[in-house]
Coordinates of C-alpha atoms (C1' of nucleotides) in Angstrom, one line a residue:
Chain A
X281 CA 20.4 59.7 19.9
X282 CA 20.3 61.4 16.6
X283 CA 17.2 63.4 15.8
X284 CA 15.2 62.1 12.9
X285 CA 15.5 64.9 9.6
X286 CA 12.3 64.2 7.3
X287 CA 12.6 65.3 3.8
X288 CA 9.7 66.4 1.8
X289 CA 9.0 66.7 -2.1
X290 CA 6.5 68.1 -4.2
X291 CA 6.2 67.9 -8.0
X292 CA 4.2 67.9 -11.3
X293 CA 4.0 65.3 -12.7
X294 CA 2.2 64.8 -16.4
X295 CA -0.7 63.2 -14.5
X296 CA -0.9 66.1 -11.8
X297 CA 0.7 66.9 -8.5
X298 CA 2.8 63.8 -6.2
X299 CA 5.3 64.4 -3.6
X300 CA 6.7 62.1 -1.1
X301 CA 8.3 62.3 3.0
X302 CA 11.3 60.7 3.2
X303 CA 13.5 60.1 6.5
X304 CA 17.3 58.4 6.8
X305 CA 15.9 55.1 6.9
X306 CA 14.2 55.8 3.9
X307 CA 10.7 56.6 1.6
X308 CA 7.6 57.1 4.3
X309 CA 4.8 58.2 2.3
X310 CA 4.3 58.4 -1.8
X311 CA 1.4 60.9 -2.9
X312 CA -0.1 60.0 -6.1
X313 CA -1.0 63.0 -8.6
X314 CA -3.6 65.3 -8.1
X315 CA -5.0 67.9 -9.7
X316 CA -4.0 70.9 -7.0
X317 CA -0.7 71.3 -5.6
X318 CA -3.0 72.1 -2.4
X319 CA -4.4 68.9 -2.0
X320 CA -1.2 67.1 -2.2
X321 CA 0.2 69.5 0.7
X322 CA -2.8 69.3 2.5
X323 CA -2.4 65.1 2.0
X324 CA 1.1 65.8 3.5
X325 CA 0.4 67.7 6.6
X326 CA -2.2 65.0 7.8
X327 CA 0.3 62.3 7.3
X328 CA 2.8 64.3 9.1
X329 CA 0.1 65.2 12.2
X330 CA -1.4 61.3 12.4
X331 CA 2.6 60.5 12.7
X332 CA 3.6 63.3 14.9
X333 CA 6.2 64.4 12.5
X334 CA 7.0 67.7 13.0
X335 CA 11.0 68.3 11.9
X336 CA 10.5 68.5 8.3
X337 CA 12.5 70.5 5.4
X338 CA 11.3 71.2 1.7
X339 CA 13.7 69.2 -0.7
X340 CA 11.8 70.6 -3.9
X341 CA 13.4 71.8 -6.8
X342 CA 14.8 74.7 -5.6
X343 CA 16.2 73.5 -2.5
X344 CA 19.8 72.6 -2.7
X345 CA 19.1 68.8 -0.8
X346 CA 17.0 68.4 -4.4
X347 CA 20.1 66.3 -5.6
X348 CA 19.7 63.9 -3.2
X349 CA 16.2 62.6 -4.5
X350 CA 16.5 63.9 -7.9
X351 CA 16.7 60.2 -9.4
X352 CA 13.7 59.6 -7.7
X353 CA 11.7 62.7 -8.7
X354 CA 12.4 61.8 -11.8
X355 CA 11.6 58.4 -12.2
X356 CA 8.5 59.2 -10.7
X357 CA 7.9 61.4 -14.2
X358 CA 8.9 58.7 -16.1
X359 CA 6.7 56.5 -14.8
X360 CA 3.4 58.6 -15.4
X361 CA 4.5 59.2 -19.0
X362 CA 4.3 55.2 -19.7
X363 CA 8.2 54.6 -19.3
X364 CA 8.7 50.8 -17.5
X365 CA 10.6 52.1 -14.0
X366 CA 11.9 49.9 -11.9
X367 CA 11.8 51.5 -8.2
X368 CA 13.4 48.3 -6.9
X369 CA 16.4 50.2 -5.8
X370 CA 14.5 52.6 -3.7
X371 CA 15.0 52.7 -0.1
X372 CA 12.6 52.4 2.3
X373 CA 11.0 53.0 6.0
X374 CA 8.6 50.3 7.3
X375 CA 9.5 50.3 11.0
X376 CA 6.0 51.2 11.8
X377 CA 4.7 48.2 10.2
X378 CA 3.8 44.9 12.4
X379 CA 5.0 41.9 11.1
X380 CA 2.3 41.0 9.1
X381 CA 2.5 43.8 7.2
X382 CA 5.6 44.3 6.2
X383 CA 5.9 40.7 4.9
X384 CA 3.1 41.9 2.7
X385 CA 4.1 44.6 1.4
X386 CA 7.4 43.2 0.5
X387 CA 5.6 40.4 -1.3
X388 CA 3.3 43.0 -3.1
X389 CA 6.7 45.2 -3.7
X390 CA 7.9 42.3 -6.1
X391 CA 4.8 42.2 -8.5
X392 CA 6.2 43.3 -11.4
X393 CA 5.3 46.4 -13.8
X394 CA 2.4 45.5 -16.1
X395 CA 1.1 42.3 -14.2
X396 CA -1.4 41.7 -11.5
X397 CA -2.1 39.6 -8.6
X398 CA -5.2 38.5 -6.2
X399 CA -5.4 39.8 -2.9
X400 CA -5.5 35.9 -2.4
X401 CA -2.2 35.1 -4.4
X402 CA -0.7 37.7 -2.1
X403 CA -1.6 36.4 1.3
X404 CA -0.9 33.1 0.1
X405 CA 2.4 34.0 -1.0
X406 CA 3.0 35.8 2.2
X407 CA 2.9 32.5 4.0
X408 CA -1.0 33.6 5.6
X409 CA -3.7 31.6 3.2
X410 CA -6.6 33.0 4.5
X411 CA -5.8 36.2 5.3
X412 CA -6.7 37.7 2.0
X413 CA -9.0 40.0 3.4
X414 CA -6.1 41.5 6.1
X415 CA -4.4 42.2 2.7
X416 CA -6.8 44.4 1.4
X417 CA -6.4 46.2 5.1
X418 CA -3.0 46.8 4.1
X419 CA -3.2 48.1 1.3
X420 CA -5.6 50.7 2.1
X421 CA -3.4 52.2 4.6
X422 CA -0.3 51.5 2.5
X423 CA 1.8 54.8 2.7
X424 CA 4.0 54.5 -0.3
X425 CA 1.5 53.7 -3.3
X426 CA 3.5 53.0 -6.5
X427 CA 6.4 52.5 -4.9
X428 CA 4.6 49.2 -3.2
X429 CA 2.3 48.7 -6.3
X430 CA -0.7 48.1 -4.3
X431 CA -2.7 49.0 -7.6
X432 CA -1.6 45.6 -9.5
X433 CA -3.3 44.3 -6.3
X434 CA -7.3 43.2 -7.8
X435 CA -9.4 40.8 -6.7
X436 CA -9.6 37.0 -7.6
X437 CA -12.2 36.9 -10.0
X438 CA -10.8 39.6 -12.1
X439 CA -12.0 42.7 -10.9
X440 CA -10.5 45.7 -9.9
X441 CA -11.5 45.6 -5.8
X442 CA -11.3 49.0 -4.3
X443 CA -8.6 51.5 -4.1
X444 CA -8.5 54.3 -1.4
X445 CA -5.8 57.1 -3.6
X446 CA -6.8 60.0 -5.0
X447 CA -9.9 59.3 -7.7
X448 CA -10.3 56.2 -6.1
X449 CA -11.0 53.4 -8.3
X450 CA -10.5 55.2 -11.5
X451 CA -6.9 56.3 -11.0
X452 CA -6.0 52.3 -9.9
X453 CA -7.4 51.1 -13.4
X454 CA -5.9 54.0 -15.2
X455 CA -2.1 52.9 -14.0
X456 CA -3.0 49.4 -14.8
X457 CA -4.0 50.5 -18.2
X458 CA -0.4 52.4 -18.6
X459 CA 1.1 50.0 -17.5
X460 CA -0.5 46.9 -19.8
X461 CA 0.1 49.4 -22.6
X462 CA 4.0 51.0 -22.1
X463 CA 5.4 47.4 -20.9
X464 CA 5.0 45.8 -24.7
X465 CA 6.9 48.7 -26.1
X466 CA 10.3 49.1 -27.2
X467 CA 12.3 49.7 -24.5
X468 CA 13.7 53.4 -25.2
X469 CA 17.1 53.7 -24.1
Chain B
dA186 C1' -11.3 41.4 26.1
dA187 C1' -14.7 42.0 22.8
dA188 C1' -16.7 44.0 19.0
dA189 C1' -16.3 46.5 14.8
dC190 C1' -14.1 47.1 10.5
dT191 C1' -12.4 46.3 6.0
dG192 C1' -9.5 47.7 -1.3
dC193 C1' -11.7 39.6 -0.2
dG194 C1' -13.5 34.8 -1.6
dG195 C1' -16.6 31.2 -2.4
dC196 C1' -21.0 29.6 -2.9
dA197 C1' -26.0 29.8 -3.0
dG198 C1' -29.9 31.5 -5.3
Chain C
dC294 C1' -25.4 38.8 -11.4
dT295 C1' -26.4 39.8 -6.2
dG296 C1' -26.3 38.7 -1.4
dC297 C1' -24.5 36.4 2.5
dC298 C1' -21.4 34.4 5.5
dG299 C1' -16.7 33.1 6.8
dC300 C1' -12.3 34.9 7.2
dA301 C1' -7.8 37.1 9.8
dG302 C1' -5.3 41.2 11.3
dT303 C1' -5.9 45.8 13.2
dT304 C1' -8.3 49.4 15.4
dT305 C1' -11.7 51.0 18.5
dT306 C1' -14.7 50.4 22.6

DNA sequence: AAAACTGCGGCAG
DNA sequence: CTGCCGCAGTTTT
């Protein structure tokens, strides 16, 4: 059987340091920007341990394999300077998921850029009514923030609910805000 | 197998 | 508004 080759990325963005693991089948984990390069690697290597990942090459900008994610990379950019990017194309890994989860975070994938949903309209969506409360599980330990735009997930009566990525809450309201604000704008082509 | 744990919702005060 | 249960899937005992 062939051996798995994980990818790694790490980059500044205008709102700070993200990076991502990626395998063949696709995206595994999305780090949103921090302030210190250190804390994104040190976000990475605890991924990689809790998944017993170990075979893992740099694909940063100097790395020849760059190519291969440069779209990405840089539609990651765009996105934290208010451009509307669609990630819809991106591919990605949720074999680890059960069931339940993946059907959520496909139906949360589809929210669109610049709208929100309940944690309720989600489960209901999925085709499980009452779990809304499961959802919020999910999207606490959902690898791939932004990508699955677990932060236009907020709670039913119009608040924000929680958000476990870097800055917590704040950084969840702060993309909702870009967002509400870049996707009336003139599309710039 | 049971209990504990949530990024929730709805309703009672 | 706050507090309190019920809720359902996952994780931990």
């Amino acid at each position: 059987m062939a051996k798995n080759i994980f990818k790694y990325a790490i980059f500044l963005t205008s709102w700070g340091w993200a990076g991502f693991v990626a395998d063949q089948q696709g995206l595994r984990f999305l780090f949103l920007p921090e302030q210190r390069k250190e804390d994104v690697v040190l976000e990475l290597r605890k991924n990689l341990n809790n998944h017993n990942i170990s075979n893992i090459n740099n694909i940063g900008e100097e790395s020849r394999d760059y190519r291969d994610y440069r779209d990405l990379i840089q539609k990651i950019k765009d996105y934290f300077v208010g451009k509307k990017v669609d990630f819809s194309d991106c591919q990605l890994n949720l074999d680890k998921f059960t069931n339940f989860q993946k059907k959520i975070l496909q139906v949360v994938r589809k929210i669109p850029y610049g709208e929100t949903r309940s944690y309720k309209w989600v489960a209901q969506t999925a085709g499980y009514p009452r779990a809304y409360r499961a959802v919020g599980n999910v999207m606490k330990n959902n690898p791939i923030p932004l990508i699955i735009p677990c932060h236009r997930v907020i709670k039913n009566n119009g608040m924000l609910g929680g958000f476990s990525g870097p800055a917590g809450i704040a950084l969840k309201k702060k993309m909702i805000d870009l967002e509400f604000i870049s996707k009336s704008k003139p599309k710039v082509i």
